[in-house]
């Protein structure tokens, strides 16, 4: 987790759970200037290069509420 936070791009992350409270995936909300910067980060991230993350879906996100 420290490695993910080190670059300052990860805003929040955590496990996706099924109904039995078992981890079935993970989710991150990250911030980058553009898609190219995100792709460069992903291509060099150990979770990607070591195949920890095998299926990655990228979706735009707009904050509506923030504490």
mmCIF file of C-alpha atoms in Angstrom:
data_model
loop_
_atom_site.group_PDB
_atom_site.id
_atom_site.type_symbol
_atom_site.label_atom_id
_atom_site.label_comp_id
_atom_site.label_asym_id
_atom_site.label_seq_id
_atom_site.Cartn_x
_atom_site.Cartn_y
_atom_site.Cartn_z
ATOM 1 C CA UNK A 1 0.000 0.000 0.000
ATOM 2 C CA UNK A 2 2.852 2.410 0.760
ATOM 3 C CA UNK A 3 4.180 1.958 -2.791
ATOM 4 C CA UNK A 4 0.796 2.916 -4.227
ATOM 5 C CA UNK A 5 0.597 6.046 -2.101
ATOM 6 C CA UNK A 6 4.184 7.149 -2.717
ATOM 7 C CA UNK A 7 3.525 8.763 -6.091
ATOM 8 C CA UNK A 8 0.641 10.856 -4.837
ATOM 9 C CA UNK A 9 -1.783 9.664 -7.521
ATOM 10 C CA UNK A 10 -3.884 7.258 -5.442
ATOM 11 C CA UNK A 11 -6.689 9.052 -3.620
ATOM 12 C CA UNK A 12 -8.394 5.977 -2.154
ATOM 13 C CA UNK A 13 -8.294 2.225 -2.604
ATOM 14 C CA UNK A 14 -9.741 -0.913 -1.139
ATOM 15 C CA UNK A 15 -11.129 -4.388 -1.585
ATOM 16 C CA UNK A 16 -14.277 -5.312 -3.491
ATOM 17 C CA UNK A 17 -16.181 -7.938 -1.494
ATOM 18 C CA UNK A 18 -18.812 -10.516 -2.378
ATOM 19 C CA UNK A 19 -21.873 -11.286 -0.238
ATOM 20 C CA UNK A 20 -19.776 -13.678 1.889
ATOM 21 C CA UNK A 21 -17.375 -10.816 2.719
ATOM 22 C CA UNK A 22 -14.620 -12.420 0.598
ATOM 23 C CA UNK A 23 -12.305 -10.281 -1.501
ATOM 24 C CA UNK A 24 -13.085 -10.635 -5.201
ATOM 25 C CA UNK A 25 -11.126 -7.667 -6.489
ATOM 26 C CA UNK A 26 -9.910 -4.212 -5.688
ATOM 27 C CA UNK A 27 -10.715 -0.656 -6.637
ATOM 28 C CA UNK A 28 -8.672 2.525 -6.752
ATOM 29 C CA UNK A 29 -9.584 6.120 -7.342
ATOM 30 C CA UNK A 30 -6.538 7.810 -8.836
ATOM 31 C CA UNK A 31 -5.801 11.255 -10.202
ATOM 32 C CA UNK A 32 -3.688 11.965 -13.288
ATOM 33 C CA UNK A 33 -3.364 14.897 -15.676
ATOM 34 C CA UNK A 34 -4.381 12.750 -18.647
ATOM 35 C CA UNK A 35 -4.870 9.184 -19.867
ATOM 36 C CA UNK A 36 -1.294 8.982 -21.166
ATOM 37 C CA UNK A 37 0.088 9.646 -17.671
ATOM 38 C CA UNK A 38 -2.233 7.003 -16.208
ATOM 39 C CA UNK A 39 -1.173 4.449 -18.813
ATOM 40 C CA UNK A 40 2.502 5.161 -18.136
ATOM 41 C CA UNK A 41 1.916 4.666 -14.392
ATOM 42 C CA UNK A 42 0.031 1.422 -14.987
ATOM 43 C CA UNK A 43 2.714 0.069 -17.337
ATOM 44 C CA UNK A 44 5.361 0.577 -14.643
ATOM 45 C CA UNK A 45 3.340 -0.423 -11.589
ATOM 46 C CA UNK A 46 4.517 -3.645 -9.870
ATOM 47 C CA UNK A 47 0.918 -4.805 -9.389
ATOM 48 C CA UNK A 48 0.582 -4.775 -13.193
ATOM 49 C CA UNK A 49 4.058 -5.997 -14.133
ATOM 50 C CA UNK A 50 3.839 -8.878 -11.634
ATOM 51 C CA UNK A 51 0.289 -9.783 -12.801
ATOM 52 C CA UNK A 52 -1.362 -9.079 -9.446
ATOM 53 C CA UNK A 53 -3.826 -6.927 -11.390
ATOM 54 C CA UNK A 54 -4.775 -8.940 -14.456
ATOM 55 C CA UNK A 55 -8.055 -7.299 -15.483
ATOM 56 C CA UNK A 56 -8.055 -3.507 -15.298
ATOM 57 C CA UNK A 57 -11.047 -1.319 -16.084
ATOM 58 C CA UNK A 58 -10.632 2.450 -16.237
ATOM 59 C CA UNK A 59 -13.687 4.664 -15.748
ATOM 60 C CA UNK A 60 -13.878 8.455 -15.490
ATOM 61 C CA UNK A 61 -14.933 9.730 -12.076
ATOM 62 C CA UNK A 62 -16.249 13.114 -11.031
ATOM 63 C CA UNK A 63 -16.425 13.977 -7.336
ATOM 64 C CA UNK A 64 -19.881 15.119 -6.275
ATOM 65 C CA UNK A 65 -19.499 15.081 -2.489
ATOM 66 C CA UNK A 66 -16.339 15.405 -0.440
ATOM 67 C CA UNK A 67 -15.842 15.748 3.292
#
